[in-house]
CSV table of C-alpha atoms and ligand atoms in Angstrom, one decimal:
chain,number,residue,atom,x,y,z
N,1,MET,CA,-43.7,106.7,14.1
N,2,GLN,CA,-44.3,108.3,17.6
N,3,ASP,CA,-40.8,107.4,18.4
N,4,LEU,CA,-39.5,109.0,15.5
N,5,TYR,CA,-41.5,112.3,16.4
N,6,ARG,CA,-40.0,111.9,20.1
N,7,ARG,CA,-36.4,111.5,18.4
N,8,ALA,CA,-36.8,114.4,16.4
N,9,ALA,CA,-38.0,116.8,19.0
N,10,ARG,CA,-35.3,115.4,21.3
N,11,ASP,CA,-32.7,116.2,18.6
N,12,ILE,CA,-34.2,119.7,17.6
N,13,ALA,CA,-34.6,120.4,21.4
N,14,GLY,CA,-30.8,119.9,22.0
N,15,ALA,CA,-29.8,121.9,18.5
N,16,ARG,CA,-28.4,125.3,18.8
N,17,HIS,CA,-28.1,125.9,15.1
N,18,ILE,CA,-30.7,124.5,12.8
N,19,VAL,CA,-30.7,125.0,9.0
N,20,ALA,CA,-33.5,123.6,6.9
N,21,LEU,CA,-33.3,122.5,3.1
N,22,THR,CA,-36.6,122.5,1.5
N,23,GLY,CA,-38.1,121.5,-1.8
N,24,ALA,CA,-41.3,121.4,-3.6
N,25,GLY,CA,-43.0,118.7,-1.3
N,26,ILE,CA,-43.3,121.4,1.5
N,27,SER,CA,-45.6,123.3,-0.7
N,28,VAL,CA,-47.8,120.6,-1.9
N,29,GLU,CA,-50.4,121.1,1.2
N,30,SER,CA,-50.6,124.3,-0.2
N,31,GLY,CA,-52.0,123.3,-3.5
N,32,ILE,CA,-48.7,123.4,-5.4
N,33,PRO,CA,-47.7,120.3,-7.7
N,34,PRO,CA,-44.5,118.8,-7.0
N,35,PHE,CA,-42.3,118.2,-9.9
N,36,ARG,CA,-41.7,114.5,-9.4
N,37,GLY,CA,-43.3,111.5,-7.6
N,38,PRO,CA,-47.3,111.3,-7.6
N,39,GLY,CA,-48.9,114.1,-9.7
N,40,GLY,CA,-45.5,115.8,-10.4
N,41,ILE,CA,-45.2,118.3,-13.2
N,42,TRP,CA,-42.7,116.5,-15.2
N,43,GLU,CA,-44.8,113.5,-15.1
N,44,LYS,CA,-46.7,115.7,-17.9
N,45,LEU,CA,-44.3,117.9,-19.0
N,46,ASP,CA,-40.4,117.1,-20.1
N,47,PRO,CA,-38.4,119.6,-18.1
N,48,MET,CA,-35.8,119.6,-20.8
N,49,GLU,CA,-38.3,121.0,-23.3
N,50,TYR,CA,-39.9,123.5,-20.7
N,51,ALA,CA,-37.8,124.3,-18.0
N,52,HIS,CA,-34.3,124.6,-19.8
N,53,ILE,CA,-33.0,128.2,-20.7
N,54,ASP,CA,-32.5,127.0,-24.3
N,55,ALA,CA,-36.0,126.0,-24.6
N,56,PHE,CA,-37.2,129.1,-23.2
N,57,MET,CA,-35.0,131.5,-25.4
N,58,ARG,CA,-35.8,129.1,-28.5
N,59,ASP,CA,-39.8,129.6,-27.8
N,60,PRO,CA,-40.6,131.7,-24.9
N,61,ALA,CA,-44.3,131.9,-26.0
N,62,ARG,CA,-44.4,127.9,-25.9
N,63,VAL,CA,-42.9,127.8,-22.3
N,64,TRP,CA,-45.0,130.7,-21.0
N,65,ARG,CA,-48.3,129.1,-22.2
N,66,ALA,CA,-47.4,125.6,-21.2
N,67,LEU,CA,-45.8,126.3,-17.9
N,68,ILE,CA,-45.4,129.8,-16.6
N,69,ALA,CA,-48.7,131.0,-16.9
N,70,ASP,CA,-50.2,127.9,-15.0
N,71,MET,CA,-47.4,128.4,-12.6
N,72,LYS,CA,-48.7,132.0,-11.9
N,73,ALA,CA,-52.0,130.9,-11.2
N,74,VAL,CA,-51.2,128.3,-8.7
N,75,LEU,CA,-48.9,130.5,-6.8
N,76,ASP,CA,-51.4,133.5,-6.7
N,77,ARG,CA,-53.6,131.2,-4.7
N,78,ALA,CA,-51.1,129.4,-2.7
N,79,ARG,CA,-50.8,130.3,1.1
N,80,PRO,CA,-48.3,128.8,3.7
N,81,ASN,CA,-49.2,125.5,5.4
N,82,ASP,CA,-48.2,123.8,8.8
N,83,ALA,CA,-45.1,123.0,7.4
N,84,HIS,CA,-43.9,126.3,6.6
N,85,LYS,CA,-45.5,127.6,9.9
N,86,GLY,CA,-43.4,124.9,11.7
N,87,LEU,CA,-40.2,126.3,10.5
N,88,VAL,CA,-41.3,129.6,11.6
N,89,ARG,CA,-41.9,128.0,15.2
N,90,LEU,CA,-38.4,126.7,15.2
N,91,GLU,CA,-36.9,130.2,14.1
N,92,GLN,CA,-39.0,131.7,17.1
N,93,MET,CA,-37.8,129.6,19.3
N,94,GLY,CA,-34.3,130.8,18.4
N,95,LYS,CA,-33.3,127.0,16.8
N,96,LEU,CA,-33.8,127.3,13.0
N,97,LYS,CA,-31.3,130.1,11.6
N,98,THR,CA,-31.5,129.5,7.7
N,99,ILE,CA,-34.0,128.0,5.2
N,100,ILE,CA,-32.4,127.1,2.0
N,101,THR,CA,-35.3,126.5,-0.2
N,102,GLN,CA,-35.4,125.2,-3.9
N,103,ASN,CA,-38.9,126.5,-4.1
N,104,VAL,CA,-39.8,129.9,-6.0
N,105,ASP,CA,-43.2,130.1,-4.2
N,106,GLY,CA,-42.1,132.6,-1.7
N,107,LEU,CA,-44.2,130.7,0.9
N,108,HIS,CA,-41.4,130.5,3.5
N,109,GLN,CA,-41.3,134.3,3.5
N,110,ALA,CA,-45.0,134.7,3.6
N,111,ALA,CA,-45.2,132.6,6.5
N,112,GLY,CA,-42.7,134.9,8.3
N,113,SER,CA,-39.2,133.0,8.0
N,114,SER,CA,-36.4,135.9,8.1
N,115,ASP,CA,-33.6,134.3,6.6
N,116,VAL,CA,-34.4,132.2,3.5
N,117,ILE,CA,-31.9,131.5,0.6
N,118,GLU,CA,-33.9,131.2,-2.5
N,119,PHE,CA,-31.2,128.6,-4.2
N,120,HIS,CA,-33.5,128.8,-7.5
N,121,GLY,CA,-34.3,132.3,-7.5
N,122,ASN,CA,-38.1,133.3,-7.3
N,123,PHE,CA,-41.1,133.7,-9.3
N,124,ALA,CA,-42.4,136.8,-7.7
N,125,TRP,CA,-40.3,138.8,-10.1
N,126,GLN,CA,-39.8,139.1,-13.8
N,127,ARG,CA,-37.0,140.5,-15.9
N,128,CYS,CA,-37.1,142.0,-19.4
N,129,LEU,CA,-34.8,140.1,-21.6
N,130,ALA,CA,-34.0,143.2,-23.8
N,131,CYS,CA,-33.6,146.2,-21.3
N,132,GLY,CA,-33.4,144.4,-17.7
N,133,GLN,CA,-36.4,146.4,-16.4
N,134,ARG,CA,-37.7,144.4,-13.3
N,135,VAL,CA,-41.6,144.0,-12.5
N,136,ALA,CA,-43.6,142.1,-9.8
N,137,THR,CA,-45.2,139.0,-11.6
N,138,ALA,CA,-48.5,140.1,-9.6
N,139,GLU,CA,-48.5,143.2,-11.9
N,140,LEU,CA,-48.0,141.3,-15.2
N,141,ASP,CA,-50.3,141.8,-18.2
N,142,MET,CA,-51.0,138.3,-19.1
N,143,ALA,CA,-53.1,139.3,-22.1
N,144,GLU,CA,-50.4,138.7,-24.5
N,145,MET,CA,-48.3,135.7,-24.4
N,146,PRO,CA,-45.3,136.0,-23.8
N,147,PRO,CA,-45.8,139.0,-21.5
N,148,ARG,CA,-43.7,142.1,-22.7
N,149,CYS,CA,-42.0,145.0,-21.4
N,150,ALA,CA,-42.8,148.5,-22.6
N,151,CYS,CA,-39.6,148.4,-24.6
N,152,GLY,CA,-40.8,145.7,-26.5
N,153,GLY,CA,-38.8,143.0,-24.9
N,154,ILE,CA,-40.1,139.8,-23.6
N,155,PHE,CA,-40.1,139.1,-19.9
N,156,ARG,CA,-38.9,136.1,-17.9
N,157,PRO,CA,-39.3,134.8,-14.5
N,158,GLU,CA,-36.1,135.3,-11.9
N,159,CYS,CA,-36.3,131.7,-11.5
N,160,VAL,CA,-33.0,129.8,-12.2
N,161,PHE,CA,-33.8,127.4,-15.3
N,162,PHE,CA,-32.2,124.2,-15.9
N,163,GLY,CA,-28.9,125.1,-17.8
N,164,GLU,CA,-28.2,128.5,-15.8
N,165,MET,CA,-25.8,128.9,-12.9
N,166,ILE,CA,-27.1,129.2,-9.3
N,167,ALA,CA,-26.2,132.6,-8.2
N,168,PRO,CA,-22.8,132.5,-6.5
N,169,VAL,CA,-23.8,134.4,-3.5
N,170,ASN,CA,-26.6,131.9,-2.9
N,171,LEU,CA,-24.3,128.9,-3.6
N,172,SER,CA,-21.5,130.1,-1.1
N,173,ARG,CA,-24.0,131.2,1.8
N,174,SER,CA,-25.9,127.7,1.3
N,175,GLN,CA,-22.7,125.8,1.6
N,176,ASN,CA,-21.3,127.9,4.6
N,177,ALA,CA,-25.0,127.5,6.1
N,178,ALA,CA,-24.8,123.6,5.8
N,179,ALA,CA,-21.3,123.4,7.0
N,180,GLN,CA,-22.1,125.4,10.2
N,181,CYS,CA,-25.2,123.9,11.5
N,182,ASP,CA,-25.7,121.1,14.0
N,183,LEU,CA,-28.8,120.0,12.7
N,184,MET,CA,-30.2,120.2,8.9
N,185,LEU,CA,-34.1,119.4,8.3
N,186,VAL,CA,-34.7,118.3,4.8
N,187,VAL,CA,-38.1,118.7,3.7
N,188,GLY,CA,-40.0,117.9,0.7
N,189,THR,CA,-37.3,117.2,-1.8
N,190,SER,CA,-36.6,114.3,-3.9
N,191,ALA,CA,-32.8,115.1,-3.8
N,192,MET,CA,-32.3,114.7,-7.5
N,193,VAL,CA,-31.1,118.2,-8.3
N,194,GLN,CA,-27.5,119.5,-7.9
N,195,PRO,CA,-25.9,121.2,-6.4
N,196,ALA,CA,-29.0,121.7,-4.2
N,197,ALA,CA,-29.0,118.0,-3.0
N,198,LEU,CA,-25.5,118.3,-1.7
N,199,MET,CA,-26.3,120.4,1.3
N,200,PRO,CA,-27.4,117.7,3.4
N,201,ALA,CA,-23.9,115.8,2.7
N,202,ILE,CA,-22.3,118.7,3.4
N,203,ALA,CA,-23.9,119.1,6.7
N,204,ARG,CA,-23.4,115.4,7.5
N,205,GLN,CA,-19.9,115.8,6.7
N,206,ALA,CA,-19.6,118.6,9.3
N,207,GLY,CA,-21.0,116.6,11.9
N,208,ALA,CA,-24.7,117.6,12.0
N,209,THR,CA,-27.5,115.6,12.5
N,210,VAL,CA,-29.6,115.1,9.4
N,211,ILE,CA,-33.5,114.7,9.6
N,212,GLU,CA,-35.4,113.9,6.4
N,213,ILE,CA,-39.1,114.6,6.6
N,214,ASN,CA,-40.5,113.5,3.0
N,215,PHE,CA,-43.6,111.4,1.5
N,216,GLU,CA,-41.4,108.6,-0.1
N,217,PRO,CA,-37.9,107.7,0.5
N,218,THR,CA,-35.3,109.5,-1.6
N,219,PRO,CA,-31.5,108.8,-2.6
N,220,LEU,CA,-30.7,110.5,0.9
N,221,THR,CA,-32.8,107.8,2.8
N,222,GLY,CA,-30.6,105.5,4.9
N,223,GLN,CA,-27.6,107.1,3.4
N,224,VAL,CA,-27.0,110.7,4.1
N,225,ALA,CA,-30.0,111.3,6.5
N,226,HIS,CA,-29.5,109.9,10.1
N,227,TYR,CA,-33.4,109.0,9.9
N,228,SER,CA,-36.4,109.8,8.0
N,229,LEU,CA,-40.0,110.4,8.8
N,230,LEU,CA,-41.9,109.4,5.8
N,231,GLY,CA,-45.2,111.2,5.8
N,232,LYS,CA,-46.9,114.6,4.9
N,233,ALA,CA,-44.8,117.5,6.0
N,234,GLY,CA,-47.7,119.5,7.5
N,235,GLU,CA,-48.6,116.5,9.7
N,236,THR,CA,-45.2,115.6,10.5
N,237,PHE,CA,-44.3,118.9,11.8
N,238,ASN,CA,-47.4,119.2,13.8
N,239,ALA,CA,-46.5,115.8,15.6
N,240,ILE,CA,-42.9,117.0,16.2
N,241,LEU,CA,-43.8,120.4,17.7
N,242,ALA,CA,-46.3,118.6,19.8
N,243,GLU,CA,-43.7,116.2,21.0
N,244,LEU,CA,-41.4,119.4,21.8
N,245,ALA,CA,-44.3,121.0,23.8
N,246,ALA,CA,-44.8,117.9,25.8
N,247,GLU,CA,-41.0,117.6,26.4
N,248,SER,CA,-40.5,121.1,27.8
N,249,GLU,CA,-43.7,121.0,29.8
N,250,ALA,CA,-42.3,117.9,31.4
N,251,GLY,CA,-39.4,119.7,32.4
N,252,PRO,CA,-35.6,118.8,31.7
N,253,HIS,CA,-35.3,115.5,33.7
N,254,ALA,CA,-38.6,114.1,32.9
N,255,GLU,CA,-37.4,110.6,33.6
N,256,ASP,CA,-36.1,111.5,37.0
N,257,ILE,CA,-39.8,112.3,38.1
N,258,ARG,CA,-41.1,108.7,38.2
U,1,APR,N1,-45.1,116.2,2.2
U,1,APR,C1,-43.9,116.0,2.4
U,1,APR,N2,-43.0,115.8,1.1
U,1,APR,C2,-44.0,115.5,0.0
U,1,APR,C3,-45.3,115.9,0.1
U,1,APR,C4,-45.7,116.3,1.3
U,1,APR,N3,-47.2,116.6,1.3
U,1,APR,N4,-45.7,115.8,-1.3
U,1,APR,C5,-44.8,115.3,-2.1
U,1,APR,N5,-43.7,115.3,-1.4
U,1,APR,C6,-42.4,114.8,-1.6
U,1,APR,C7,-42.4,113.9,-3.1
U,1,APR,O1,-42.5,112.4,-2.6
U,1,APR,C8,-40.9,114.2,-3.5
U,1,APR,O2,-39.9,113.4,-3.1
U,1,APR,O3,-41.8,116.0,-2.2
U,1,APR,C9,-40.7,115.6,-3.0
U,1,APR,C10,-40.6,116.7,-3.9
U,1,APR,O4,-39.6,116.3,-5.2
U,1,APR,P1,-39.5,117.4,-6.3
U,1,APR,O5,-40.9,117.5,-7.1
U,1,APR,O6,-38.6,116.8,-7.5
U,1,APR,O7,-39.2,118.8,-5.9
U,1,APR,P2,-37.7,119.3,-5.5
U,1,APR,O8,-36.7,118.3,-5.0
U,1,APR,O9,-37.9,120.5,-5.1
U,1,APR,O10,-37.2,119.4,-7.1
U,1,APR,C11,-35.9,120.2,-7.4
U,1,APR,O11,-36.2,120.4,-9.4
U,1,APR,O12,-37.4,120.7,-11.5
U,1,APR,C12,-36.5,121.3,-10.7
U,1,APR,O13,-36.3,123.6,-10.1
U,1,APR,C13,-37.2,122.4,-9.5
U,1,APR,O14,-36.5,123.3,-7.6
U,1,APR,C14,-36.8,122.1,-8.2
U,1,APR,C15,-35.8,121.0,-8.2
């Protein structure tokens, strides 16, 4: 694995325009369960029954009780982990330009990342179905399910449910970012949901190096990704950054010194 950390460090050192695509796996070490794989939310709940816009409109109280209320409790406690901070470090080095995230937890922004495309919206805001009034999720009165606006309308999170469109501006910005990067880091996604999972293929098609960091293999592994570092995102970022630091200390032509 050390060779892969070193290879990733070298690729990052040589890159000028890195874009990251992140998924739920990058936030697991912050205490937020993933959707698929070990401990995944969809192992217990059917996403079409709880995360589809039609299911929400049919019975908002049921979706609020079974899914959204728990999400709020978990997200309220979550803080950025070493993987989120590793991406901030790459931005500070002038390497990472944009993060395309499928997550709605706001942890990239909380860690200090400055250009984050929230491909599936975010959970920080709620919108009234009746009058369109927006309120911060943190300010919601959770005594009544589903939470209601002063006008009596029901609130919905500003996340993108299954069955809804990706905001066109987020889709086009993500496609452009993927097409312009020279290296894409794909972190913590099962690559099962389109069109987000297309971004690594767009990057590869445009000639970028695609590096996958994930706990387990995905449809990208050995296909779209040039190579994959299988393991926890936090530990992997720490190892890569340590190799990057060692490289820069050793100077540009370490092998010539021997
Ligand atoms: N470090 C790295 N990867 C991890 C870790 C970890 N600590 N823990 C889990 N993973 C991996 C899992 O093995 C899995 O492959 O992260 C991936 C998470 O996949 P999903 O749970 O499917 O999350 P994601 O790919 O973001 O899902 C896409 O599906 O339900 C919708 O809207 C939801 O945005 C979500 C979309």
